[in-house]
PDB file of C-alpha atoms in Angstrom:
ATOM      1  CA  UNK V   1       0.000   0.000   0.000  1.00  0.00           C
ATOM      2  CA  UNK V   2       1.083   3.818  -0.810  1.00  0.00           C
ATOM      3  CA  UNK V   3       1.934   5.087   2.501  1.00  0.00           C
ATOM      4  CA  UNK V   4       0.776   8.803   1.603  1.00  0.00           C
ATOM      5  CA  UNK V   5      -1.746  10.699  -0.225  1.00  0.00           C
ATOM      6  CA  UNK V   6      -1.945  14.411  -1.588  1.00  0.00           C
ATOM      7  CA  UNK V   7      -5.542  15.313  -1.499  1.00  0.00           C
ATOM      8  CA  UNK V   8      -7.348  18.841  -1.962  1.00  0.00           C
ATOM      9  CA  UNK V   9     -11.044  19.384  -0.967  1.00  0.00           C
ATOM     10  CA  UNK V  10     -12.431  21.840  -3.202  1.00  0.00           C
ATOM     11  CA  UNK V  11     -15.212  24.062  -1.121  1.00  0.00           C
ATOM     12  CA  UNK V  12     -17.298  25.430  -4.214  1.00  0.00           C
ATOM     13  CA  UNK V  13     -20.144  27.596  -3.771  1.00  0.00           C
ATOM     14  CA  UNK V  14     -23.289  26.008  -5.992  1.00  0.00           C
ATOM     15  CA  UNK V  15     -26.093  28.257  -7.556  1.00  0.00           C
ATOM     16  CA  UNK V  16     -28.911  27.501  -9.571  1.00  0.00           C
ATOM     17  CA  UNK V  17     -26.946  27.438 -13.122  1.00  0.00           C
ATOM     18  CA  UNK V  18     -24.944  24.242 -13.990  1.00  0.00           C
ATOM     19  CA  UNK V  19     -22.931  25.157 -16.096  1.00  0.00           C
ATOM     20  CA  UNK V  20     -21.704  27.930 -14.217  1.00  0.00           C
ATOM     21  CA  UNK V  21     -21.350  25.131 -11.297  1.00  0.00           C
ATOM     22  CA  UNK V  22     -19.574  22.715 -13.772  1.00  0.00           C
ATOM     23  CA  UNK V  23     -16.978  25.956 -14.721  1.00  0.00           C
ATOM     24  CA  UNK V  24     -16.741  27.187 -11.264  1.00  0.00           C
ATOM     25  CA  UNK V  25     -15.628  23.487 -10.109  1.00  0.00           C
ATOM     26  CA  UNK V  26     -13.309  22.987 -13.312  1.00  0.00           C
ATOM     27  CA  UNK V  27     -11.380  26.710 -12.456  1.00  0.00           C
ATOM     28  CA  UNK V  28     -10.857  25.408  -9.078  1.00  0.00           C
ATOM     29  CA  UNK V  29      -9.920  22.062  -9.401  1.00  0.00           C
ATOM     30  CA  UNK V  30      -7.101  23.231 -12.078  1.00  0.00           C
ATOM     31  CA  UNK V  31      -6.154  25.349  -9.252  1.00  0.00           C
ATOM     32  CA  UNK V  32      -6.184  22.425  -6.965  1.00  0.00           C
ATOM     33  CA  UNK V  33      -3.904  20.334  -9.712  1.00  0.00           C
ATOM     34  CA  UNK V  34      -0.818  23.235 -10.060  1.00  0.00           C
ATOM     35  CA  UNK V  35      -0.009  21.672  -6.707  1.00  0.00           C
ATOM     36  CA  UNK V  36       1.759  18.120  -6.453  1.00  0.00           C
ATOM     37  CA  UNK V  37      -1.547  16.095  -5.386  1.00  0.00           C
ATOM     38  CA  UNK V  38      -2.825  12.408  -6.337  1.00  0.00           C
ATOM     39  CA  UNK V  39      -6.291  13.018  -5.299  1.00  0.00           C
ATOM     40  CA  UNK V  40      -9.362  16.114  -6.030  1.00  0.00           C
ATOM     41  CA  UNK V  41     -12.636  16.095  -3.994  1.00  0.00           C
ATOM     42  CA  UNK V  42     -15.811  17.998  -4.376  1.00  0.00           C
ATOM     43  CA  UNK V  43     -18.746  18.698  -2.657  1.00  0.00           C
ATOM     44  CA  UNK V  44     -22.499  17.136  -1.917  1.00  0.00           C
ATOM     45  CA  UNK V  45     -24.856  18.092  -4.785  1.00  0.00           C
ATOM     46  CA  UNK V  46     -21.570  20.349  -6.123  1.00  0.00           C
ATOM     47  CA  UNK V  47     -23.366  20.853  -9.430  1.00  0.00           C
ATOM     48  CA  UNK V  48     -27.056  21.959  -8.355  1.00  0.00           C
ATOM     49  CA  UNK V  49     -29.050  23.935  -5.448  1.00  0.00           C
ATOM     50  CA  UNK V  50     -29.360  21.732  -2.867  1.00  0.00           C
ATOM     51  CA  UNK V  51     -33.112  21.953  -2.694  1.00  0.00           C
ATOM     52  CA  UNK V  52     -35.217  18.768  -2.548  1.00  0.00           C
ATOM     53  CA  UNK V  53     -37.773  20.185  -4.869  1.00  0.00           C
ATOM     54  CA  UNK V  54     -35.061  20.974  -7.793  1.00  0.00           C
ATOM     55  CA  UNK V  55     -33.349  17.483  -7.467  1.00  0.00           C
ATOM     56  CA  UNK V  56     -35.767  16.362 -10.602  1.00  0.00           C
ATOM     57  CA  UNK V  57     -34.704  19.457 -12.910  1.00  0.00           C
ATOM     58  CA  UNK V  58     -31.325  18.673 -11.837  1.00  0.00           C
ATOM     59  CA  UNK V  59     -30.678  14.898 -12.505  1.00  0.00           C
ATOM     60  CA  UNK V  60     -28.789  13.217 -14.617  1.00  0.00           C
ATOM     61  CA  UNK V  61     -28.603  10.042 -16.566  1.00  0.00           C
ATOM     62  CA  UNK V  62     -24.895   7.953 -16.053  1.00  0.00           C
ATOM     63  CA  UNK V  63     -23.039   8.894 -18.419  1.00  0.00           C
ATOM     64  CA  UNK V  64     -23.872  12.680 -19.011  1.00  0.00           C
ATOM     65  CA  UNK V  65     -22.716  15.717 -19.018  1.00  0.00           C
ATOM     66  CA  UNK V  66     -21.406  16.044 -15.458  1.00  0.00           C
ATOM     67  CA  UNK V  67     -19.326  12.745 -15.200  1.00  0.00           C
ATOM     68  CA  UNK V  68     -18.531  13.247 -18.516  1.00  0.00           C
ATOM     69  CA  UNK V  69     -16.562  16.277 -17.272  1.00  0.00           C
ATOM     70  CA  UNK V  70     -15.428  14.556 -14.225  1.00  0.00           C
ATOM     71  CA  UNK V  71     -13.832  11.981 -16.329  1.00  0.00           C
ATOM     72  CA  UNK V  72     -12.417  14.010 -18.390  1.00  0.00           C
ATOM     73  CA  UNK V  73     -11.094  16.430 -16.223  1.00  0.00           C
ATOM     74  CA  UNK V  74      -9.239  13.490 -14.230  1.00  0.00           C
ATOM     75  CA  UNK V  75      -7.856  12.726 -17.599  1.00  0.00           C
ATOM     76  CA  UNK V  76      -6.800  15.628 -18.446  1.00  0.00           C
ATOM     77  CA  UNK V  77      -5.048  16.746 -14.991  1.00  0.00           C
ATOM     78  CA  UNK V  78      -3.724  13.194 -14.312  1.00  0.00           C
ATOM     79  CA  UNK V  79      -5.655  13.366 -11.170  1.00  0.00           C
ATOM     80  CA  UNK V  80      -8.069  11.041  -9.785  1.00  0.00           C
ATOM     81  CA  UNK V  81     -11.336  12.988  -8.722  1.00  0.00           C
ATOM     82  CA  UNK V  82     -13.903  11.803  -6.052  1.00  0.00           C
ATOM     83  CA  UNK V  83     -17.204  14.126  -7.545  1.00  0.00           C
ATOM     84  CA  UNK V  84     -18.657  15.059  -4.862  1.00  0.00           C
ATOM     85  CA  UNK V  85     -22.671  14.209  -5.740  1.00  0.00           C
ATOM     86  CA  UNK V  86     -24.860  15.183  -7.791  1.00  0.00           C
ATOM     87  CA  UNK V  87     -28.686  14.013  -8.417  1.00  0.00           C
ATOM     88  CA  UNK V  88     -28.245  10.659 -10.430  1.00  0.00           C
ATOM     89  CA  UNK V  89     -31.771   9.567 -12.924  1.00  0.00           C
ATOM     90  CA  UNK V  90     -31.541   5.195 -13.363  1.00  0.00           C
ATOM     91  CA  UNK V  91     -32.735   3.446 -16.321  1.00  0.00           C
ATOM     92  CA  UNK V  92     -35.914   2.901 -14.233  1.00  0.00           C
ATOM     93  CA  UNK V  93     -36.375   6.535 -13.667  1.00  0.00           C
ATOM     94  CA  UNK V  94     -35.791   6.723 -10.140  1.00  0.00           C
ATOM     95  CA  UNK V  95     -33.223   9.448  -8.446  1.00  0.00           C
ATOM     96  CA  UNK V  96     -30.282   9.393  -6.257  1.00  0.00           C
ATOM     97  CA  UNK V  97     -27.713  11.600  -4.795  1.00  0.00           C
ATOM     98  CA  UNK V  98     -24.842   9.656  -5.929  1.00  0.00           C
ATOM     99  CA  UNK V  99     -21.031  10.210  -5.754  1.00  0.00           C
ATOM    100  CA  UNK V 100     -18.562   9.115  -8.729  1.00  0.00           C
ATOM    101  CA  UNK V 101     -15.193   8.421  -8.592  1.00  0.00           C
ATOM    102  CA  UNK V 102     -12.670   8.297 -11.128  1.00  0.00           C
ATOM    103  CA  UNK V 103      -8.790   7.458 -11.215  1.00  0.00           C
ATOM    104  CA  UNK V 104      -6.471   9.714 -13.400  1.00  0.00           C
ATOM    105  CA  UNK V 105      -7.257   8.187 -16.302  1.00  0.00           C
ATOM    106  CA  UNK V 106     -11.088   9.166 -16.126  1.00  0.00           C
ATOM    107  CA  UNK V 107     -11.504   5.329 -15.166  1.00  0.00           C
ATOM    108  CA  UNK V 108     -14.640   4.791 -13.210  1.00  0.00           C
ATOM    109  CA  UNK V 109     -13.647   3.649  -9.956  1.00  0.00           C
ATOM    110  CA  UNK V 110     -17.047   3.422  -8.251  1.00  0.00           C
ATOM    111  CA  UNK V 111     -20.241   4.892  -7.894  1.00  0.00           C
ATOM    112  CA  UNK V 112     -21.648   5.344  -3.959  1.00  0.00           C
ATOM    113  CA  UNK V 113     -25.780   6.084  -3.546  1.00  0.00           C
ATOM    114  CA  UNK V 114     -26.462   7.724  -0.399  1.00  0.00           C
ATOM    115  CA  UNK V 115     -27.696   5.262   1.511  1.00  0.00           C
ATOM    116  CA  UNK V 116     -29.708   7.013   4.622  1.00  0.00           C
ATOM    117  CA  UNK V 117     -31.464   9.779   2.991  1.00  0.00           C
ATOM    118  CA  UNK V 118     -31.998  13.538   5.082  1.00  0.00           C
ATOM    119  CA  UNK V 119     -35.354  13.720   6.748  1.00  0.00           C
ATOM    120  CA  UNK V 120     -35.777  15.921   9.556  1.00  0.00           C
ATOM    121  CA  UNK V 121     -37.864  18.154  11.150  1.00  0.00           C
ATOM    122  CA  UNK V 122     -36.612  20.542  13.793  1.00  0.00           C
ATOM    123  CA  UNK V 123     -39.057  23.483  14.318  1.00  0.00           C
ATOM    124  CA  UNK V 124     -38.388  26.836  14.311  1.00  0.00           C
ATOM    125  CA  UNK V 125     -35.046  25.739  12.875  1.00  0.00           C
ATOM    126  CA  UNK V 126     -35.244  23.492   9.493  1.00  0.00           C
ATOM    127  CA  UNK V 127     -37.104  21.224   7.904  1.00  0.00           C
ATOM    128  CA  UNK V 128     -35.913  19.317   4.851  1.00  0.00           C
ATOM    129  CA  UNK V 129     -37.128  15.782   3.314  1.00  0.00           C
ATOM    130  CA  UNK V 130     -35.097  14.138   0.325  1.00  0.00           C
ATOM    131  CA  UNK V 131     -37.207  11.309   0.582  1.00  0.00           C
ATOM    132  CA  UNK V 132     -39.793  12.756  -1.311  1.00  0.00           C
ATOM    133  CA  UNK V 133     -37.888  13.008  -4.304  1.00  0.00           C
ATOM    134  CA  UNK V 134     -34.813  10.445  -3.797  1.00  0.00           C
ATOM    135  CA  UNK V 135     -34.427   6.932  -3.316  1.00  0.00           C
ATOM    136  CA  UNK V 136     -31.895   5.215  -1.005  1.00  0.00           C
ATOM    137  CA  UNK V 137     -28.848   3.361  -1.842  1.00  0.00           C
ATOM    138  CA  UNK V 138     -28.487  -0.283  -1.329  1.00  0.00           C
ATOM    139  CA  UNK V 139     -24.777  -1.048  -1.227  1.00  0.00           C
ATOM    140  CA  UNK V 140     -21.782  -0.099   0.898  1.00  0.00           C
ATOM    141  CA  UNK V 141     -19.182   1.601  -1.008  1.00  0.00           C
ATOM    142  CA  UNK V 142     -15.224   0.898  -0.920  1.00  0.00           C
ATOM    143  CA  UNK V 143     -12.922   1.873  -4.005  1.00  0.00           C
ATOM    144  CA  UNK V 144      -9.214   1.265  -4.507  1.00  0.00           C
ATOM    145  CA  UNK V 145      -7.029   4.521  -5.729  1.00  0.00           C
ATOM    146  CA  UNK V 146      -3.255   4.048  -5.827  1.00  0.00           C
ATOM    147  CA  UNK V 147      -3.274   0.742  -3.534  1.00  0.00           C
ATOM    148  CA  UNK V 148      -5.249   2.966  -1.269  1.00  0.00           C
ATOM    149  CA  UNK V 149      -9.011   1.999   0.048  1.00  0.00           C
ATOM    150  CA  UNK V 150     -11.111   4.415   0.555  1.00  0.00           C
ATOM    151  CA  UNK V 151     -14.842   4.278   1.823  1.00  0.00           C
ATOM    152  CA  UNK V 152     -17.482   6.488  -0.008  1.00  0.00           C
ATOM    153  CA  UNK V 153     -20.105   7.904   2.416  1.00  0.00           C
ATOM    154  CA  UNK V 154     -22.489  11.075   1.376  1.00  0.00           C
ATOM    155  CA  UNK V 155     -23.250  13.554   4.030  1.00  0.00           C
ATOM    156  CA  UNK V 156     -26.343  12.006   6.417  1.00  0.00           C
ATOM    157  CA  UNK V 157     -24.343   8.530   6.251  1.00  0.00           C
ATOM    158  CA  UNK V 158     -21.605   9.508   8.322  1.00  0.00           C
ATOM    159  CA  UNK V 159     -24.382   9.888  11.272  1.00  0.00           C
ATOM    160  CA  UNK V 160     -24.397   5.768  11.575  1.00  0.00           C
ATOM    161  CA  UNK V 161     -21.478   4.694  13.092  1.00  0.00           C
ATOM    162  CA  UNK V 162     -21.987   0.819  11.618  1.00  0.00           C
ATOM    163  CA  UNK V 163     -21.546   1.849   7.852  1.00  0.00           C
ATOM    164  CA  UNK V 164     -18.373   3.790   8.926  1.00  0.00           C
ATOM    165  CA  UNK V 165     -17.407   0.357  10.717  1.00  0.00           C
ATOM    166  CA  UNK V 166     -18.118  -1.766   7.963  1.00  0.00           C
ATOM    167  CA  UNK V 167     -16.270   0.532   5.643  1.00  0.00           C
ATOM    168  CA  UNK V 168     -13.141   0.321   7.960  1.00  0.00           C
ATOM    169  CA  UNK V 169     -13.618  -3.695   8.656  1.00  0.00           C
ATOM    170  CA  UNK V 170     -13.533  -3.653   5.008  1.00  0.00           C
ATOM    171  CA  UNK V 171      -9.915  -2.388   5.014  1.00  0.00           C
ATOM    172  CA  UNK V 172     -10.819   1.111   4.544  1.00  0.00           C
ATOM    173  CA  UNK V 173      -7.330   3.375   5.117  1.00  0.00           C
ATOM    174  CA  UNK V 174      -9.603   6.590   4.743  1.00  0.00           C
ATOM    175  CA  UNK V 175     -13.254   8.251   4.390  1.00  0.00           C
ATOM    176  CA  UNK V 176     -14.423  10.736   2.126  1.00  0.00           C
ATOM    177  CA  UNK V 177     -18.084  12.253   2.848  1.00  0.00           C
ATOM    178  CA  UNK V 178     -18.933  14.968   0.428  1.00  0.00           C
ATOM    179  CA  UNK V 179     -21.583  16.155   2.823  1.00  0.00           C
ATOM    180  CA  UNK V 180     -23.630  19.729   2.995  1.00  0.00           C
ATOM    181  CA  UNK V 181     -24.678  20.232   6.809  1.00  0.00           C
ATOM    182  CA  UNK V 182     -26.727  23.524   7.142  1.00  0.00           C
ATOM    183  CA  UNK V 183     -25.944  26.491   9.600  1.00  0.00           C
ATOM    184  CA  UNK V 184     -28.011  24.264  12.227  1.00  0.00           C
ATOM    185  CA  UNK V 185     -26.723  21.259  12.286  1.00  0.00           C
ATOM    186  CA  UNK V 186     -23.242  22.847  11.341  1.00  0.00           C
ATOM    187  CA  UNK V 187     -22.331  23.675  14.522  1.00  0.00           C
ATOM    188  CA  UNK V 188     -23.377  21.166  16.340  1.00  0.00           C
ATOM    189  CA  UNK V 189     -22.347  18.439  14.593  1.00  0.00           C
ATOM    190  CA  UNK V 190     -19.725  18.865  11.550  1.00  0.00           C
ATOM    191  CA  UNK V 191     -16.826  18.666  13.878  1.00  0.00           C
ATOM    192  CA  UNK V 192     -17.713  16.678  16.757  1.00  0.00           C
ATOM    193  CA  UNK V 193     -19.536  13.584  13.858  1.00  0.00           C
ATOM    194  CA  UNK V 194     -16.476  13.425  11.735  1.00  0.00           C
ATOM    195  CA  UNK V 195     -13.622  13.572  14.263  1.00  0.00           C
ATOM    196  CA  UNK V 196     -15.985  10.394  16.233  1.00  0.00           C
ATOM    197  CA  UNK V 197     -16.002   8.872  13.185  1.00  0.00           C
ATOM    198  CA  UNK V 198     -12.157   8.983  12.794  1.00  0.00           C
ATOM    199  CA  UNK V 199     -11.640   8.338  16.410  1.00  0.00           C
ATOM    200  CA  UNK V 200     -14.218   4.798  16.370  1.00  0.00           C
ATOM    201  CA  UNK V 201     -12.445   3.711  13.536  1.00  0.00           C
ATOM    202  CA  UNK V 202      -9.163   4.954  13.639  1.00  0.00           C
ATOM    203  CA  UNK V 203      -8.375   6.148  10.263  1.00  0.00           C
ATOM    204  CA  UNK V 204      -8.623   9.326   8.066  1.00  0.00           C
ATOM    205  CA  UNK V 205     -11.858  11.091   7.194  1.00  0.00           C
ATOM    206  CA  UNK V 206     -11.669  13.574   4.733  1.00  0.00           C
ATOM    207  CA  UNK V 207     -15.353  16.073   4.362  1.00  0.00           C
ATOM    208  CA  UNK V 208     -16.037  18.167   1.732  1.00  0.00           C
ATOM    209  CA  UNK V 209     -18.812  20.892   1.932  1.00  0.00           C
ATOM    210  CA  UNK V 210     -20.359  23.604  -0.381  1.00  0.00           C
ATOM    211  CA  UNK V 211     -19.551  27.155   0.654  1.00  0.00           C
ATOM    212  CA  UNK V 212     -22.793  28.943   1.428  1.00  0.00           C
ATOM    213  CA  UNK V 213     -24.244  30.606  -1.013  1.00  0.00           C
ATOM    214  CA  UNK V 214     -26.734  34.049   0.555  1.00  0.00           C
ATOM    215  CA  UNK V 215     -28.991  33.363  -2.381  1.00  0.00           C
ATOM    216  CA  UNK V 216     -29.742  30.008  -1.449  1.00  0.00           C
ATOM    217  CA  UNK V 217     -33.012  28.480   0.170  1.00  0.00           C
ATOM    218  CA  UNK V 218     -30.415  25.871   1.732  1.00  0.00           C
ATOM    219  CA  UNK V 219     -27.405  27.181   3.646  1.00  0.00           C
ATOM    220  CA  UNK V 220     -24.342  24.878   3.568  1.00  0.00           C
ATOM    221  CA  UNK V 221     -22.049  24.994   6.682  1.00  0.00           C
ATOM    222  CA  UNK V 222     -18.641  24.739   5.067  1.00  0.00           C
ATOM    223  CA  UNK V 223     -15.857  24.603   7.109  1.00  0.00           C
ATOM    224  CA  UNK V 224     -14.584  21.519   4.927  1.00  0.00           C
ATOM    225  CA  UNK V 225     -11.928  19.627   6.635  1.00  0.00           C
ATOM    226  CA  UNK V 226      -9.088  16.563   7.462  1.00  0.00           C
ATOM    227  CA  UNK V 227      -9.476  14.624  10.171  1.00  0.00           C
ATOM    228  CA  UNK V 228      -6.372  12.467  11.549  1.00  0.00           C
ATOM    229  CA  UNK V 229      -6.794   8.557  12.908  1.00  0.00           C
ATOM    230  CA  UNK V 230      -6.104  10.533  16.552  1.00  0.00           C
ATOM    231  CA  UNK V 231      -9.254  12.557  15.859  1.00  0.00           C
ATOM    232  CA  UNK V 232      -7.198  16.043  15.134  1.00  0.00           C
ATOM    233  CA  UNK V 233      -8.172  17.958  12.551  1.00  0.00           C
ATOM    234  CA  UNK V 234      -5.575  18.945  10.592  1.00  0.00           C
ATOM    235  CA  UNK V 235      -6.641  20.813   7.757  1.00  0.00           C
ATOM    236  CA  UNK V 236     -10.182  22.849   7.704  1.00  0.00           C
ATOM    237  CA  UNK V 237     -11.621  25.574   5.464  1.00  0.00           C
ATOM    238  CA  UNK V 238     -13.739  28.865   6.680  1.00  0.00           C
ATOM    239  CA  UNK V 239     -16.848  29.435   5.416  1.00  0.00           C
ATOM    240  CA  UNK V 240     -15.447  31.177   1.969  1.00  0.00           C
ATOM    241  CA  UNK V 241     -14.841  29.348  -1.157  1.00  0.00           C
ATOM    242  CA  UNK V 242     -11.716  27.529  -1.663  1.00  0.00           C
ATOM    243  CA  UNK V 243      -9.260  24.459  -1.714  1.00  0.00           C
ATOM    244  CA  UNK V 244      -7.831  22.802   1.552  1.00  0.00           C
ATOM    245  CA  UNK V 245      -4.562  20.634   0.916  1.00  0.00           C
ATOM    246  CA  UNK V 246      -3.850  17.637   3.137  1.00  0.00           C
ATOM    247  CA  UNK V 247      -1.048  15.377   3.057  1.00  0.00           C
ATOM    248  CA  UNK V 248      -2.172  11.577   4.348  1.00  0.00           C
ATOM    249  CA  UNK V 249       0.198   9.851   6.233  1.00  0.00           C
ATOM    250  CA  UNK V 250      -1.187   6.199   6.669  1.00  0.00           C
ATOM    251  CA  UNK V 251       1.311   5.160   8.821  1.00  0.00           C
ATOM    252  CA  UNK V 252      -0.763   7.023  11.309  1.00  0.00           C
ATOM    253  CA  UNK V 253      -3.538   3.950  10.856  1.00  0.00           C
ATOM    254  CA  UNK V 254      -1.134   1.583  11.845  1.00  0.00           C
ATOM    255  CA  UNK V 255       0.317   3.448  14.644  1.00  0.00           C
ATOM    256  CA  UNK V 256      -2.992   4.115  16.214  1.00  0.00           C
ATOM    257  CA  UNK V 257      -3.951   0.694  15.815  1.00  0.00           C
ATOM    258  CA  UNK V 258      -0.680  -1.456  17.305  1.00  0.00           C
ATOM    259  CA  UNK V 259      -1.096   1.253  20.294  1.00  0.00           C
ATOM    260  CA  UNK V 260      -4.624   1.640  21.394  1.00  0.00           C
ATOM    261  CA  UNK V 261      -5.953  -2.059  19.441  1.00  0.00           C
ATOM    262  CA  UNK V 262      -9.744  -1.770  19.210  1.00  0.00           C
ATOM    263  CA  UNK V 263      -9.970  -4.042  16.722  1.00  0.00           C
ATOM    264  CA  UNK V 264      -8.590  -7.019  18.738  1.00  0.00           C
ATOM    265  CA  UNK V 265     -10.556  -6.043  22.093  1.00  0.00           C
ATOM    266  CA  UNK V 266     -13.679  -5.760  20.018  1.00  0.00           C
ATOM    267  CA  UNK V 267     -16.419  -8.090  22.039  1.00  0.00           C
ATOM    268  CA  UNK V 268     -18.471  -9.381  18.857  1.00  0.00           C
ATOM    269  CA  UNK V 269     -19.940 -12.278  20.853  1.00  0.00           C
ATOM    270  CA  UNK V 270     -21.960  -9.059  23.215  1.00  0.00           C
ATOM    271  CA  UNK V 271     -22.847  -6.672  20.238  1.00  0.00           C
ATOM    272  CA  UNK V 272     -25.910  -9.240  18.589  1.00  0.00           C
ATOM    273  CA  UNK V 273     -27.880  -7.783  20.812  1.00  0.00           C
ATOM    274  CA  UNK V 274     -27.892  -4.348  19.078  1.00  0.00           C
ATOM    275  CA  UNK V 275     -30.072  -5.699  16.331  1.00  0.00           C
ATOM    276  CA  UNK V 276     -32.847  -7.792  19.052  1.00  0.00           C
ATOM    277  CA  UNK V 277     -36.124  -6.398  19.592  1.00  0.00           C
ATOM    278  CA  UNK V 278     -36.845  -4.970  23.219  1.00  0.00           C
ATOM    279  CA  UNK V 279     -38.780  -8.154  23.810  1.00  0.00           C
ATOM    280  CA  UNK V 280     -35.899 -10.383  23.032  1.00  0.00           C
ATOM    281  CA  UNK V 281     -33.680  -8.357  25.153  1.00  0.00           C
ATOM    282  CA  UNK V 282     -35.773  -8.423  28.375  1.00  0.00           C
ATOM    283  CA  UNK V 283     -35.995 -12.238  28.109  1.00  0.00           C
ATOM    284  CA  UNK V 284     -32.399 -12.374  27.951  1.00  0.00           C
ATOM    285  CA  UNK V 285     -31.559 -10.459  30.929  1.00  0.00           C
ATOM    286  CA  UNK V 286     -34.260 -12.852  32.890  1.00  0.00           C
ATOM    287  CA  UNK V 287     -32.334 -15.828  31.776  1.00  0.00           C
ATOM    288  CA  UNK V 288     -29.388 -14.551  33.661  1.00  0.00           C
TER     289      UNK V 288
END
């Protein structure tokens, strides 16, 4: 395995035109590439508002236009390019919020479909449903760039700790979550939900957000950022757009893993009965 990784996160500001999103993302990721880095990443929904009720007028059939750029803009730059998400239309006509990936030959490497989609309701405060337009994701995502593994999670996934443990019992060295979190749940949870996630784990998590954009219905936190295997963050964004460079170390994985070994001490035989009903688990205790 490559032992380090050059990666920028590209904090774009989205607005209702796409091809002023698609140009906007291609100026900065050429930025991004002037610098010596193996790996680009964009936001949630990078090429769109992220409003529930535009996701239809948005979508797009794979191929089209937007991977077709993605492709060919890791082509191009000799860069391999996790695309953030955009609003993906199947064959059968249903839509996801879906993430490509493509090594620096505009190679697909893998396609992730948000998997838990954003419903919530929290008066007074926000309200926002992409279950009304979007359907869920069925499969756990892990690519390979550069002898590197790296799970695929899109924004509301990386609120359920098992995927992130699958991902990493899976051999995952790092996490990428293109993710928009608004200026509610910003603050209380960007931070302290991806430096858990790197902590329970004990590898990298990389998260890429929009910038906010004043004309939007939906405000995007920003703040896009690095997270270490010790849970330090050590590269983050303001709320402005722009690129954040991280170097990966993955020794760090390693280290954090021969000193503090979770893995080994991991009690499998007492965690069945997560997934029991209450019923079962009452009867259980009354057996003991």
């Amino acid at each position: 395995m490559k032992k380090n990784l050059s990666i920028a996160l590209c904090q774009l500001m989205n607005s209702s035109s796409k091809n002023d999103n698609l140009s906007r993302a291609g100026k900065m990721m050429e930025l991004a590439g002037q610098k010596d880095i193996d790996l680009i990443i964009l936001p949630e929904v990078f090429n769109a508002p992220y409003q529930s009720d535009l996701f239809p007028d948005y979508a797009e059939n794979y191929p089209g236009p937007t991977t077709d750029f993605l492709a060919r803009t890791a082509r191009e730059q000799g860069v391999g390019i996790v695309g953030g998400s955009i609003i993906e239309r199947s064959p059968e006509g249903r839509l996801y919020n879906s993430c490509f990936a493509f090594d620096e030959y505009g190679n697909l490497l893998g396609r992730h479909r948000k998997i838990h989609l954003f419903d919530v309701d929290m008066p007074g405060r926000i309200t926002f449903r992409e279950s009304d337009f979007l359907s869920p994701g069925n499969n756990i995502t892990l690519i390979e760039y550069q002898g590197i593994k790296i799970g695929l999670l899109i924004c509301y996934d990386i609120r359920f700790p098992e995927l992130s443990r699958a991902l990493a019992l899976a051999g995952a060295d790092l996490i990428i979550v293109p993710a928009a979190f608004n200026h509610t749940s910003g603050p209380l949870f960007w931070e302290l939900v991806l430096r858990s996630r790197a902590v329970d784990q004990q590898l990298y998590v990389a998260a890429v957000s929009p910038a906010p954009n004043p004309q939007a219905n939906y405000q995007a936190w920003g703040h896009s950022l690095v997270v270490d295997p010790w849970g330090k963050i050590i590269a983050q964004a303001d709320q402005k757009e722009g690129i954040v460079w991280a170097e990966l170390d993955f020794s760090a994985n390693e280290q954090i893993r021969g000193e503090i070994p979770l893995y080994r001490h991991r009690r499998r035989d007492m965690y069945e009965i997560i997934y029991q009903t209450p019923s079962h688990i009452e009867s259980r205790r009354k057996n003991k």
